[in-house]
PDB file of C-alpha atoms and ligand atoms in Angstrom:
ATOM      1  CA  MET I  23      65.864 116.307  -4.797  1.00 97.00           C
ATOM      2  CA  LYS I  24      67.963 116.903  -8.052  1.00 97.00           C
ATOM      3  CA  PHE I  25      66.789 116.084 -11.614  1.00 97.00           C
ATOM      4  CA  PHE I  26      68.944 115.205 -14.292  1.00 98.00           C
ATOM      5  CA  ILE I  27      67.985 113.990 -18.082  1.00 98.00           C
ATOM      6  CA  ASP I  28      69.590 110.710 -18.834  1.00 98.00           C
ATOM      7  CA  THR I  29      70.321 111.235 -22.509  1.00 98.00           C
ATOM      8  CA  ALA I  30      72.712 112.638 -24.858  1.00 97.00           C
ATOM      9  CA  ASN I  31      70.550 113.693 -26.854  1.00 98.00           C
ATOM     10  CA  LEU I  32      71.000 117.359 -27.442  1.00 98.00           C
ATOM     11  CA  ALA I  33      67.199 118.475 -28.346  1.00 98.00           C
ATOM     12  CA  GLN I  34      66.307 116.326 -24.943  1.00 98.00           C
ATOM     13  CA  ILE I  35      68.595 118.076 -23.128  1.00 98.00           C
ATOM     14  CA  ARG I  36      67.649 121.240 -24.330  1.00 98.00           C
ATOM     15  CA  GLU I  37      63.784 120.890 -24.071  1.00 97.00           C
ATOM     16  CA  ALA I  38      64.763 119.425 -20.072  1.00 97.00           C
ATOM     17  CA  ASN I  39      66.599 122.988 -19.282  1.00 97.00           C
ATOM     18  CA  ASP I  40      63.944 124.860 -20.809  1.00 97.00           C
ATOM     19  CA  LEU I  41      61.794 123.481 -18.291  1.00 96.00           C
ATOM     20  CA  GLY I  42      63.804 125.369 -15.959  1.00 95.00           C
ATOM     21  CA  VAL I  43      64.317 122.499 -13.732  1.00 94.00           C
ATOM     22  CA  LEU I  44      66.899 120.707 -14.643  1.00 97.00           C
ATOM     23  CA  ASP I  45      70.158 120.107 -12.694  1.00 97.00           C
ATOM     24  CA  GLY I  46      72.207 117.853 -14.685  1.00 98.00           C
ATOM     25  CA  VAL I  47      73.058 114.887 -17.137  1.00 98.00           C
ATOM     26  CA  THR I  48      74.097 111.888 -17.096  1.00 98.00           C
ATOM     27  CA  THR I  49      74.993 109.670 -20.130  1.00 95.00           C
ATOM     28  CA  ASN I  50      76.490 106.716 -21.000  1.00 94.00           C
ATOM     29  CA  PRO I  51      78.166 104.909 -23.567  1.00 94.00           C
ATOM     30  CA  SER I  52      74.911 103.614 -25.317  1.00 94.00           C
ATOM     31  CA  LEU I  53      73.081 106.951 -24.742  1.00 95.00           C
ATOM     32  CA  MET I  54      76.241 108.642 -27.083  1.00 95.00           C
ATOM     33  CA  ALA I  55      75.943 105.724 -29.120  1.00 94.00           C
ATOM     34  CA  LYS I  56      72.382 105.466 -29.835  1.00 95.00           C
ATOM     35  CA  GLU I  57      73.081 109.328 -31.283  1.00 95.00           C
ATOM     36  CA  GLY I  58      75.273 108.145 -33.699  1.00 95.00           C
ATOM     37  CA  ILE I  59      78.701 110.386 -32.347  1.00 92.00           C
ATOM     38  CA  LYS I  60      81.045 108.199 -33.210  1.00 90.00           C
ATOM     39  CA  GLY I  61      85.708 109.195 -32.905  1.00 91.00           C
ATOM     40  CA  GLN I  62      86.598 110.742 -29.691  1.00 91.00           C
ATOM     41  CA  GLU I  63      86.810 114.037 -30.354  1.00 94.00           C
ATOM     42  CA  ALA I  64      83.326 113.966 -31.570  1.00 95.00           C
ATOM     43  CA  VAL I  65      81.974 112.373 -27.919  1.00 95.00           C
ATOM     44  CA  TYR I  66      84.570 114.863 -26.445  1.00 96.00           C
ATOM     45  CA  ASN I  67      82.846 117.952 -28.333  1.00 97.00           C
ATOM     46  CA  HIS I  68      79.227 116.466 -27.794  1.00 97.00           C
ATOM     47  CA  TYR I  69      80.440 116.548 -24.117  1.00 97.00           C
ATOM     48  CA  LYS I  70      81.132 120.125 -24.222  1.00 97.00           C
ATOM     49  CA  THR I  71      78.005 121.289 -26.538  1.00 98.00           C
ATOM     50  CA  ILE I  72      75.818 119.783 -23.377  1.00 98.00           C
ATOM     51  CA  CYS I  73      78.126 121.710 -20.744  1.00 98.00           C
ATOM     52  CA  GLU I  74      77.245 124.481 -22.778  1.00 97.00           C
ATOM     53  CA  ILE I  75      73.593 123.931 -23.091  1.00 97.00           C
ATOM     54  CA  VAL I  76      73.197 122.918 -18.758  1.00 97.00           C
ATOM     55  CA  THR I  77      75.403 125.472 -17.968  1.00 96.00           C
ATOM     56  CA  ASN I  78      74.583 125.114 -14.040  1.00 93.00           C
ATOM     57  CA  GLY I  79      74.618 121.487 -13.630  1.00 96.00           C
ATOM     58  CA  ASP I  80      77.069 118.145 -13.289  1.00 98.00           C
ATOM     59  CA  ILE I  81      77.565 116.458 -16.782  1.00 98.00           C
ATOM     60  CA  SER I  82      78.436 112.789 -16.189  1.00 98.00           C
ATOM     61  CA  ALA I  83      80.426 111.783 -18.802  1.00 97.00           C
ATOM     62  CA  GLU I  84      81.492 107.598 -18.725  1.00 97.00           C
ATOM     63  CA  VAL I  85      85.049 106.521 -19.009  1.00 97.00           C
ATOM     64  CA  VAL I  86      85.213 103.130 -21.160  1.00 96.00           C
ATOM     65  CA  SER I  87      88.756 101.805 -20.019  1.00 97.00           C
ATOM     66  CA  THR I  88      88.668  98.951 -17.490  1.00 98.00           C
ATOM     67  CA  ASP I  89      92.576  99.063 -16.133  1.00 98.00           C
ATOM     68  CA  PHE I  90      93.140 101.562 -13.338  1.00 98.00           C
ATOM     69  CA  ASP I  91      95.821 103.352 -15.790  1.00 98.00           C
ATOM     70  CA  GLY I  92      93.705 103.772 -18.510  1.00 98.00           C
ATOM     71  CA  ILE I  93      90.866 105.042 -16.343  1.00 98.00           C
ATOM     72  CA  VAL I  94      92.149 107.842 -15.012  1.00 98.00           C
ATOM     73  CA  ALA I  95      94.268 108.953 -18.133  1.00 98.00           C
ATOM     74  CA  GLU I  96      90.425 108.832 -19.565  1.00 98.00           C
ATOM     75  CA  GLY I  97      89.395 110.861 -16.635  1.00 98.00           C
ATOM     76  CA  LYS I  98      91.926 113.281 -16.711  1.00 98.00           C
ATOM     77  CA  LYS I  99      90.846 114.119 -20.375  1.00 98.00           C
ATOM     78  CA  LEU I 100      87.330 114.149 -19.576  1.00 98.00           C
ATOM     79  CA  ALA I 101      87.531 116.130 -16.730  1.00 98.00           C
ATOM     80  CA  ALA I 102      89.260 118.781 -18.598  1.00 98.00           C
ATOM     81  CA  ILE I 103      86.782 119.631 -21.211  1.00 97.00           C
ATOM     82  CA  HIS I 104      84.539 121.551 -19.168  1.00 97.00           C
ATOM     83  CA  PRO I 105      84.591 122.475 -15.069  1.00 97.00           C
ATOM     84  CA  ASN I 106      81.044 120.739 -14.633  1.00 98.00           C
ATOM     85  CA  ILE I 107      82.366 117.274 -15.866  1.00 98.00           C
ATOM     86  CA  ILE I 108      81.913 114.441 -13.486  1.00 98.00           C
ATOM     87  CA  VAL I 109      83.955 111.278 -14.092  1.00 98.00           C
ATOM     88  CA  LYS I 110      81.550 108.013 -14.539  1.00 98.00           C
ATOM     89  CA  VAL I 111      83.333 105.208 -13.519  1.00 98.00           C
ATOM     90  CA  PRO I 112      82.293 101.329 -13.794  1.00 98.00           C
ATOM     91  CA  MET I 113      81.736  99.665 -10.241  1.00 98.00           C
ATOM     92  CA  ILE I 114      84.584  97.636 -10.913  1.00 98.00           C
ATOM     93  CA  LYS I 115      88.122  97.095  -8.769  1.00 98.00           C
ATOM     94  CA  ASP I 116      90.097  99.207 -10.662  1.00 98.00           C
ATOM     95  CA  GLY I 117      86.880 101.527 -10.720  1.00 98.00           C
ATOM     96  CA  VAL I 118      87.148 101.818  -7.235  1.00 98.00           C
ATOM     97  CA  LYS I 119      90.679 102.116  -7.170  1.00 98.00           C
ATOM     98  CA  ALA I 120      90.707 104.944  -9.399  1.00 98.00           C
ATOM     99  CA  MET I 121      87.837 106.813  -8.001  1.00 98.00           C
ATOM    100  CA  LYS I 122      89.706 106.913  -4.701  1.00 98.00           C
ATOM    101  CA  TRP I 123      92.701 108.500  -7.049  1.00 98.00           C
ATOM    102  CA  PHE I 124      90.128 110.790  -8.844  1.00 98.00           C
ATOM    103  CA  THR I 125      89.014 111.971  -4.935  1.00 98.00           C
ATOM    104  CA  ASP I 126      92.997 112.532  -4.081  1.00 98.00           C
ATOM    105  CA  ASN I 127      93.113 114.298  -6.786  1.00 98.00           C
ATOM    106  CA  GLY I 128      90.153 116.751  -7.171  1.00 98.00           C
ATOM    107  CA  ILE I 129      87.779 115.006  -9.650  1.00 98.00           C
ATOM    108  CA  LYS I 130      84.608 114.591  -8.970  1.00 98.00           C
ATOM    109  CA  THR I 131      82.975 111.091  -9.772  1.00 98.00           C
ATOM    110  CA  ASN I 132      79.896 109.312 -10.371  1.00 98.00           C
ATOM    111  CA  CYS I 133      80.179 105.455  -9.727  1.00 98.00           C
ATOM    112  CA  THR I 134      77.843 103.592 -11.658  1.00 98.00           C
ATOM    113  CA  LEU I 135      76.487 100.112 -11.993  1.00 98.00           C
ATOM    114  CA  VAL I 136      75.598  99.549  -8.702  1.00 98.00           C
ATOM    115  CA  PHE I 137      73.488  97.231  -7.671  1.00 98.00           C
ATOM    116  CA  SER I 138      73.481  96.154  -4.074  1.00 98.00           C
ATOM    117  CA  ALA I 139      74.679  97.924  -0.801  1.00 98.00           C
ATOM    118  CA  GLY I 140      77.872  96.612  -0.833  1.00 98.00           C
ATOM    119  CA  GLN I 141      78.897  98.365  -3.898  1.00 98.00           C
ATOM    120  CA  ALA I 142      77.716 101.602  -2.663  1.00 98.00           C
ATOM    121  CA  ILE I 143      79.449 101.689   0.548  1.00 98.00           C
ATOM    122  CA  LEU I 144      82.532 100.657  -1.627  1.00 98.00           C
ATOM    123  CA  ALA I 145      81.541 103.601  -3.859  1.00 98.00           C
ATOM    124  CA  ALA I 146      80.720 106.094  -0.826  1.00 98.00           C
ATOM    125  CA  LYS I 147      84.442 104.956   0.807  1.00 98.00           C
ATOM    126  CA  ALA I 148      86.135 105.871  -2.103  1.00 98.00           C
ATOM    127  CA  GLY I 149      84.939 108.973  -2.130  1.00 98.00           C
ATOM    128  CA  ALA I 150      82.510 109.234  -5.235  1.00 98.00           C
ATOM    129  CA  LYS I 151      80.363 112.081  -5.578  1.00 98.00           C
ATOM    130  CA  TYR I 152      77.508 110.243  -6.704  1.00 98.00           C
ATOM    131  CA  VAL I 153      76.717 106.159  -6.226  1.00 98.00           C
ATOM    132  CA  SER I 154      74.159 105.315  -9.026  1.00 98.00           C
ATOM    133  CA  PRO I 155      72.050 102.295  -8.352  1.00 98.00           C
ATOM    134  CA  PHE I 156      70.339 100.958 -11.663  1.00 98.00           C
ATOM    135  CA  ILE I 157      66.829 100.632 -10.388  1.00 98.00           C
ATOM    136  CA  GLY I 158      64.907  99.531 -13.576  1.00 98.00           C
ATOM    137  CA  ARG I 159      67.365  96.969 -14.586  1.00 98.00           C
ATOM    138  CA  ILE I 160      66.804  95.648 -10.746  1.00 98.00           C
ATOM    139  CA  ASP I 161      63.052  95.744 -11.037  1.00 98.00           C
ATOM    140  CA  ASP I 162      63.468  93.649 -14.570  1.00 97.00           C
ATOM    141  CA  GLY I 163      65.802  90.536 -13.101  1.00 96.00           C
ATOM    142  CA  GLY I 164      62.278  90.680 -10.075  1.00 97.00           C
ATOM    143  CA  TRP I 165      63.689  92.252  -7.445  1.00 97.00           C
ATOM    144  CA  ASP I 166      62.639  96.058  -5.984  1.00 98.00           C
ATOM    145  CA  GLY I 167      65.196  98.676  -7.442  1.00 98.00           C
ATOM    146  CA  VAL I 168      63.447 100.790  -4.817  1.00 98.00           C
ATOM    147  CA  GLN I 169      64.212  99.035  -1.559  1.00 98.00           C
ATOM    148  CA  LEU I 170      67.691  99.420  -2.321  1.00 98.00           C
ATOM    149  CA  ILE I 171      67.562 102.926  -2.771  1.00 98.00           C
ATOM    150  CA  GLU I 172      65.786 103.034   0.410  1.00 98.00           C
ATOM    151  CA  GLN I 173      68.394 100.706   1.995  1.00 98.00           C
ATOM    152  CA  ILE I 174      71.988 102.712   0.742  1.00 98.00           C
ATOM    153  CA  ALA I 175      69.997 106.027   2.456  1.00 98.00           C
ATOM    154  CA  ARG I 176      70.148 104.445   5.651  1.00 98.00           C
ATOM    155  CA  ILE I 177      73.503 103.785   5.260  1.00 98.00           C
ATOM    156  CA  TYR I 178      74.839 106.647   3.973  1.00 98.00           C
ATOM    157  CA  THR I 179      72.798 108.475   7.072  1.00 98.00           C
ATOM    158  CA  ILE I 180      73.900 106.132   9.811  1.00 98.00           C
ATOM    159  CA  GLN I 181      77.789 105.873   8.643  1.00 98.00           C
ATOM    160  CA  GLY I 182      77.715 109.930   7.819  1.00 98.00           C
ATOM    161  CA  PHE I 183      79.198 108.879   4.022  1.00 98.00           C
ATOM    162  CA  GLU I 184      78.308 112.298   1.504  1.00 98.00           C
ATOM    163  CA  THR I 185      77.851 110.821  -1.625  1.00 98.00           C
ATOM    164  CA  GLU I 186      74.747 111.073  -3.317  1.00 98.00           C
ATOM    165  CA  ILE I 187      72.522 108.590  -4.130  1.00 98.00           C
ATOM    166  CA  LEU I 188      72.106 108.896  -7.708  1.00 98.00           C
ATOM    167  CA  ALA I 189      68.917 106.708  -8.952  1.00 98.00           C
ATOM    168  CA  ALA I 190      69.533 105.826 -12.491  1.00 98.00           C
ATOM    169  CA  SER I 191      67.729 103.671 -14.626  1.00 98.00           C
ATOM    170  CA  ILE I 192      64.343 105.303 -14.260  1.00 98.00           C
ATOM    171  CA  ARG I 193      61.662 103.787 -16.421  1.00 96.00           C
ATOM    172  CA  ASN I 194      58.188 105.627 -15.253  1.00 97.00           C
ATOM    173  CA  PRO I 195      57.145 108.513 -13.458  1.00 97.00           C
ATOM    174  CA  LEU I 196      56.571 106.649 -10.331  1.00 97.00           C
ATOM    175  CA  HIS I 197      59.805 105.671 -10.048  1.00 98.00           C
ATOM    176  CA  ILE I 198      61.049 108.781  -9.702  1.00 98.00           C
ATOM    177  CA  ILE I 199      58.103 109.567  -6.630  1.00 98.00           C
ATOM    178  CA  LYS I 200      59.304 106.108  -5.074  1.00 98.00           C
ATOM    179  CA  CYS I 201      62.986 106.613  -5.072  1.00 98.00           C
ATOM    180  CA  ALA I 202      62.295 110.722  -3.790  1.00 98.00           C
ATOM    181  CA  GLU I 203      60.292 108.962  -0.948  1.00 98.00           C
ATOM    182  CA  ALA I 204      63.369 106.543  -0.522  1.00 98.00           C
ATOM    183  CA  GLY I 205      65.698 109.251   0.184  1.00 97.00           C
ATOM    184  CA  ALA I 206      67.399 109.383  -3.333  1.00 98.00           C
ATOM    185  CA  ASP I 207      69.566 113.060  -3.912  1.00 98.00           C
ATOM    186  CA  VAL I 208      69.424 112.764  -7.424  1.00 98.00           C
ATOM    187  CA  CYS I 209      67.266 111.190 -10.155  1.00 98.00           C
ATOM    188  CA  THR I 210      67.864 110.745 -13.487  1.00 98.00           C
ATOM    189  CA  CYS I 211      65.448 110.169 -16.203  1.00 97.00           C
ATOM    190  CA  PRO I 212      64.313 110.218 -19.518  1.00 97.00           C
ATOM    191  CA  LEU I 213      62.142 113.093 -20.875  1.00 97.00           C
ATOM    192  CA  GLU I 214      59.448 111.250 -21.221  1.00 97.00           C
ATOM    193  CA  SER I 215      59.412 110.236 -17.341  1.00 97.00           C
ATOM    194  CA  ILE I 216      59.975 114.413 -16.391  1.00 95.00           C
ATOM    195  CA  LEU I 217      56.837 115.069 -18.340  1.00 96.00           C
ATOM    196  CA  GLY I 218      54.872 112.152 -17.123  1.00 96.00           C
ATOM    197  CA  LEU I 219      54.882 114.127 -14.057  1.00 97.00           C
ATOM    198  CA  LEU I 220      52.810 116.440 -15.123  1.00 95.00           C
ATOM    199  CA  LYS I 221      49.982 114.438 -15.980  1.00 95.00           C
ATOM    200  CA  HIS I 222      46.844 113.974 -14.583  1.00 96.00           C
ATOM    201  CA  PRO I 223      43.315 113.948 -16.071  1.00 97.00           C
ATOM    202  CA  LEU I 224      41.802 116.327 -13.502  1.00 98.00           C
ATOM    203  CA  THR I 225      44.012 118.709 -14.485  1.00 98.00           C
ATOM    204  CA  ASP I 226      43.150 119.084 -18.065  1.00 97.00           C
ATOM    205  CA  ILE I 227      40.098 118.899 -16.636  1.00 98.00           C
ATOM    206  CA  GLY I 228      39.708 122.064 -14.576  1.00 98.00           C
ATOM    207  CA  LEU I 229      41.514 124.027 -16.986  1.00 98.00           C
ATOM    208  CA  ALA I 230      38.777 123.695 -19.620  1.00 98.00           C
ATOM    209  CA  LYS I 231      36.070 124.121 -16.916  1.00 98.00           C
ATOM    210  CA  PHE I 232      38.540 127.618 -16.247  1.00 98.00           C
ATOM    211  CA  LEU I 233      39.268 128.729 -19.111  1.00 98.00           C
ATOM    212  CA  GLU I 234      35.886 128.149 -20.378  1.00 97.00           C
ATOM    213  CA  ASP I 235      34.361 130.267 -17.709  1.00 97.00           C
ATOM    214  CA  ALA I 236      37.019 132.835 -17.822  1.00 97.00           C
ATOM    215  CA  LYS I 237      35.020 133.374 -21.819  1.00 96.00           C
ATOM    216  CA  LYS I 238      32.427 135.053 -19.406  1.00 96.00           C
ATOM    217  CA  PHE I 239      33.890 137.866 -17.793  1.00 92.00           C
ATOM    218  CA  SER I 240      36.444 138.387 -20.726  1.00 81.00           C
TER     219      SER I 240
HETATM  220  O1  G3P K  30      71.819 106.074 -15.997  1.00 77.49           O
HETATM  221  C1  G3P K  30      71.616 104.633 -16.266  1.00 77.49           C
HETATM  222  C2  G3P K  30      70.654 104.286 -17.314  1.00 77.49           C
HETATM  223  O2  G3P K  30      70.687 104.905 -18.677  1.00 77.49           O
HETATM  224  C3  G3P K  30      70.580 102.986 -17.991  1.00 77.49           C
HETATM  225  O3  G3P K  30      68.957 102.893 -18.160  1.00 77.49           O
HETATM  226  O4  G3P K  30      66.752 101.818 -18.939  1.00 77.49           O
HETATM  227  O5  G3P K  30      69.532 101.331 -19.991  1.00 77.49           O
HETATM  228  O6  G3P K  30      68.308 100.424 -17.506  1.00 77.49           O
HETATM  229  P1  G3P K  30      68.350 101.523 -18.998  1.00 77.49           P
END
């Protein structure tokens, strides 16, 4: 399973990248806005900087147009920023049409705002490289986001779809573990959820004891 970080914060991207286990970055308009980035040139430069930090991974950059022509024009500009850019397209009718156009024209896509297996089938049919079910937001509504990952994984296996399941809207380390069990190809996570995987009190207690004992022979 690949690990992506879900942020536009450069310090957090650097920290996750330095850990050596990062395979990519996802962003969205809300995450870009949170960093206070304003204007198209600044946004595009920010994507370029992210690509220069994570040199060996896929970087999702989201379109904000909602009509076919607009999505295609915007996606072409985003894809031209860097070869590692993946154009993130919302699961809407013109989005599906645009994803098929991108697939036919050699531009990779990440289909975002996916909340059902039917939407995931459409994304795969359009040739998306990634499909992003938002599991945290599904949980927020009282459903089970991990169950959706399992269902999509079953369908993709039966049908031989090559689209990778990118579990998004991850809120905690347990989400990551459950998504790994459910067959997600990628988890995109906030930095604290990735670092949360490190934590176990017995590790801390065990290390303290080892270091204490090491003093006896050093
Ligand atoms: O990748 C999508 C993700 O950023 C959404 O997360 O926490 O806003 O539901 P959240």
